[in-house]
């Protein structure tokens, strides 16, 4: 099983839609989880951390399911500006580096 | 500086040429990472420094790749005898202390094209 698996998409949704992405990880010792956003030809930027209890930031909700070893990102009321690639990020367990998924590409259309 | 700075922004190399990529992290950041990102893929971990110590180099794809951070600040990623498969964007990131639970700040990357 790969360290991390992420549906590459693309997800093409209309403005105002709700869209959700999942990312599964293989190392049960992983402790830190994040979602990063990467615009075309730009560097990744932190979108939000993912906490065990789930967390929300405006239209974005992140959740962690340790039992099934996946994290999710829900985007409500999609905006054109949400079009980007969303990368799940986690620590590989007991180590200090961070690993990235391949990214899920989202396009929000008018 | 205000952010992570990488240079050059673009590099074109002939196959077999050696290249050196520079990363200037945010002042005071202890942790520094190098990632390789191929087109359409997520960043792949290469190596990690804590201050001047290279704590993990397990992601370096071959012995042609070498990274250093001699004074615990600026880092250089060197690729010897470049091959076409080395063509990618090389991203540098830094964080304050341990990256566990901390935000990574990325530079704009160096796009390497090997002809």
Coordinates of C-alpha atoms in Angstrom, one line a residue:
Chain A
X1 CA 0.0 0.0 0.0
X2 CA 1.3 3.5 -0.8
X3 CA 2.2 5.8 2.0
X4 CA -0.6 8.1 1.0
X5 CA -3.3 7.8 -1.6
X6 CA -5.3 10.7 -3.0
X7 CA -7.8 10.8 -5.8
X8 CA -6.1 13.0 -8.4
X9 CA -9.5 14.2 -9.9
X10 CA -10.0 16.4 -11.7
X11 CA -13.1 17.5 -9.9
X12 CA -15.1 19.9 -12.0
X13 CA -17.9 21.5 -10.0
X14 CA -20.2 24.5 -10.5
X15 CA -20.0 27.6 -8.3
X16 CA -21.9 27.1 -5.1
X17 CA -21.4 23.3 -5.0
X18 CA -20.2 21.3 -2.1
X19 CA -17.2 19.1 -2.8
X20 CA -15.3 16.6 -0.6
X21 CA -11.8 15.0 -1.0
X22 CA -10.4 12.1 0.9
X23 CA -6.8 11.1 1.5
X24 CA -5.8 7.8 3.0
X25 CA -2.5 7.1 4.8
X26 CA -0.8 3.9 5.6
X27 CA 1.3 4.7 8.7
X28 CA -0.8 4.4 11.9
X29 CA 1.9 6.2 13.8
X30 CA 1.3 9.4 11.9
X31 CA 0.3 12.3 14.3
X32 CA 0.2 15.5 12.3
X33 CA -2.1 16.1 9.3
X34 CA -2.6 19.1 7.1
X35 CA -4.3 20.2 3.9
X36 CA -2.2 22.4 1.6
X37 CA -3.4 24.3 -1.5
X38 CA -1.2 24.7 -4.6
X39 CA -2.1 27.1 -7.4
X40 CA -0.8 26.4 -10.9
X41 CA 2.9 27.1 -11.1
X42 CA 3.0 28.3 -7.5
X43 CA 4.4 26.9 -4.2
X44 CA 2.1 25.0 -1.8
X45 CA 0.6 27.0 1.0
X46 CA -1.0 25.8 4.2
X47 CA -4.8 25.7 4.0
X48 CA -5.5 24.2 7.4
X49 CA -4.4 21.7 10.0
X50 CA -6.5 18.6 10.7
X51 CA -7.4 17.9 14.3
X52 CA -8.7 14.7 15.7
X53 CA -12.0 16.4 16.7
X54 CA -12.5 17.9 13.3
X55 CA -12.1 21.5 12.6
X56 CA -13.8 24.2 10.5
X57 CA -12.5 27.4 8.9
X58 CA -15.2 29.3 7.1
X59 CA -16.4 27.2 4.2
X60 CA -13.7 24.5 4.8
X61 CA -14.1 21.6 7.1
X62 CA -11.3 19.0 7.8
X63 CA -11.8 15.7 9.5
X64 CA -9.5 12.9 10.6
X65 CA -10.6 9.3 10.9
X66 CA -7.9 7.4 12.7
X67 CA -9.6 4.0 12.6
X68 CA -9.9 4.0 8.8
X69 CA -6.7 6.1 8.4
X70 CA -8.0 8.9 6.2
X71 CA -8.4 12.6 6.3
X72 CA -11.1 14.6 4.5
X73 CA -11.6 18.1 3.3
X74 CA -15.1 19.5 2.6
X75 CA -15.6 22.7 0.7
X76 CA -19.0 24.3 0.9
X77 CA -20.4 27.0 -1.4
X78 CA -17.5 26.6 -3.9
X79 CA -16.0 29.8 -5.4
X80 CA -14.1 30.2 -8.6
X81 CA -11.1 31.1 -6.5
X82 CA -11.1 27.7 -4.9
X83 CA -9.8 26.2 -8.2
X84 CA -6.5 24.7 -7.3
X85 CA -4.8 21.5 -6.4
X86 CA -5.3 20.3 -2.8
X87 CA -2.5 18.3 -1.2
X88 CA -2.8 16.2 1.9
X89 CA 0.2 16.2 4.1
X90 CA 1.2 14.1 7.1
X91 CA 4.2 13.1 9.1
X92 CA 5.4 9.5 8.4
X93 CA 5.4 8.6 12.1
X94 CA 8.2 9.1 14.5
X95 CA 10.1 11.3 12.0
X96 CA 10.3 15.0 11.5
X97 CA 9.8 15.3 7.8
X98 CA 6.4 15.8 6.1
X99 CA 5.0 13.8 3.2
X100 CA 2.7 15.0 0.5
X101 CA 0.0 13.3 -1.4
X102 CA -0.1 13.6 -5.2
X103 CA -2.9 16.2 -5.0
X104 CA -6.5 16.5 -6.0
X105 CA -7.2 19.0 -8.7
X106 CA -10.4 21.1 -8.3
X107 CA -11.9 23.3 -11.0
X108 CA -14.9 25.5 -10.0
X109 CA -16.8 26.7 -13.1
X110 CA -19.3 29.6 -13.4
Chain B
X1 CA 14.1 37.9 4.8
X2 CA 10.4 38.0 4.6
X3 CA 10.0 34.6 3.1
X4 CA 11.9 31.6 1.7
X5 CA 14.0 32.6 -1.2
X6 CA 15.2 30.2 -3.9
X7 CA 17.6 30.8 -6.8
X8 CA 17.8 30.5 -9.6
X9 CA 14.1 30.6 -10.5
X10 CA 14.8 28.7 -13.7
X11 CA 17.7 26.6 -14.7
X12 CA 18.4 24.9 -18.0
X13 CA 21.2 22.4 -18.0
X14 CA 22.7 20.1 -20.6
X15 CA 22.7 16.5 -19.7
X16 CA 25.8 15.7 -17.8
X17 CA 26.2 19.2 -16.4
X18 CA 26.4 19.8 -12.6
X19 CA 23.9 22.3 -11.1
X20 CA 23.6 24.0 -7.7
X21 CA 20.3 25.2 -6.3
X22 CA 20.2 27.7 -3.5
X23 CA 17.7 28.1 -0.7
X24 CA 17.7 31.0 1.8
X25 CA 15.1 30.1 4.5
X26 CA 13.3 32.4 6.8
X27 CA 15.7 33.9 9.3
X28 CA 15.8 31.9 12.5
X29 CA 14.0 28.8 11.1
X30 CA 15.6 25.7 12.3
X31 CA 14.1 23.1 10.0
X32 CA 14.8 23.1 6.2
X33 CA 13.4 20.7 3.7
X34 CA 14.0 20.0 0.0
X35 CA 11.3 18.5 -2.2
X36 CA 11.2 17.5 -5.8
X37 CA 8.0 18.0 -7.7
X38 CA 7.4 16.5 -11.2
X39 CA 4.7 17.9 -13.4
X40 CA 1.3 16.8 -12.2
X41 CA 2.6 15.2 -9.0
X42 CA 2.8 16.1 -5.4
X43 CA 6.1 17.2 -3.8
X44 CA 8.4 14.2 -3.1
X45 CA 10.6 14.5 0.0
X46 CA 14.3 14.6 -0.7
X47 CA 16.1 15.6 2.5
X48 CA 15.7 17.4 5.9
X49 CA 18.0 19.5 8.0
X50 CA 17.8 20.7 11.5
X51 CA 20.2 23.5 11.8
X52 CA 23.3 22.3 10.1
X53 CA 22.6 18.6 10.7
X54 CA 21.2 16.6 7.9
X55 CA 18.9 14.3 9.8
X56 CA 17.3 12.5 6.9
X57 CA 18.5 12.1 3.3
X58 CA 16.5 9.0 2.5
X59 CA 14.6 10.7 -0.3
X60 CA 17.6 11.6 -2.4
X61 CA 17.2 9.5 -5.6
X62 CA 20.8 8.8 -6.2
X63 CA 24.3 9.6 -5.1
X64 CA 24.4 12.3 -7.8
X65 CA 22.2 14.4 -5.4
X66 CA 23.9 16.1 -2.5
X67 CA 22.6 18.7 -0.1
X68 CA 24.4 20.8 2.6
X69 CA 23.6 23.5 5.1
X70 CA 27.0 24.3 6.6
X71 CA 26.1 27.2 8.9
X72 CA 22.5 26.2 9.6
X73 CA 21.0 28.8 7.4
X74 CA 21.4 28.8 3.6
X75 CA 21.2 25.4 2.0
X76 CA 22.5 24.2 -1.4
X77 CA 21.2 21.2 -3.3
X78 CA 23.7 20.0 -5.8
X79 CA 23.0 17.6 -8.6
X80 CA 25.9 16.1 -10.4
X81 CA 25.9 14.8 -14.0
X82 CA 22.3 15.8 -14.5
X83 CA 19.9 13.4 -16.4
X84 CA 16.7 14.2 -18.2
X85 CA 14.7 12.5 -15.4
X86 CA 16.0 15.2 -13.0
X87 CA 13.8 17.7 -14.7
X88 CA 11.4 19.0 -12.1
X89 CA 10.6 21.8 -9.8
X90 CA 12.8 21.7 -6.7
X91 CA 11.1 23.2 -3.7
X92 CA 12.7 24.3 -0.4
X93 CA 10.6 24.8 2.7
X94 CA 11.5 25.9 6.3
X95 CA 9.7 25.9 9.6
X96 CA 10.4 27.4 13.0
X97 CA 11.4 24.4 15.0
X98 CA 10.1 20.9 14.5
X99 CA 7.7 20.6 11.6
X100 CA 5.4 18.5 13.8
X101 CA 2.3 20.5 13.9
X102 CA 4.0 23.5 12.4
X103 CA 3.4 25.3 9.1
X104 CA 5.9 24.8 6.3
X105 CA 6.8 27.9 4.4
X106 CA 7.8 27.2 0.8
X107 CA 10.0 29.1 -1.6
X108 CA 8.8 29.6 -5.2
X109 CA 11.0 26.8 -6.3
X110 CA 13.7 26.3 -9.0
X111 CA 12.4 24.8 -12.2
X112 CA 15.2 22.6 -13.6
X113 CA 15.1 21.5 -17.2
X114 CA 17.7 19.1 -18.4
X115 CA 18.1 18.9 -22.2

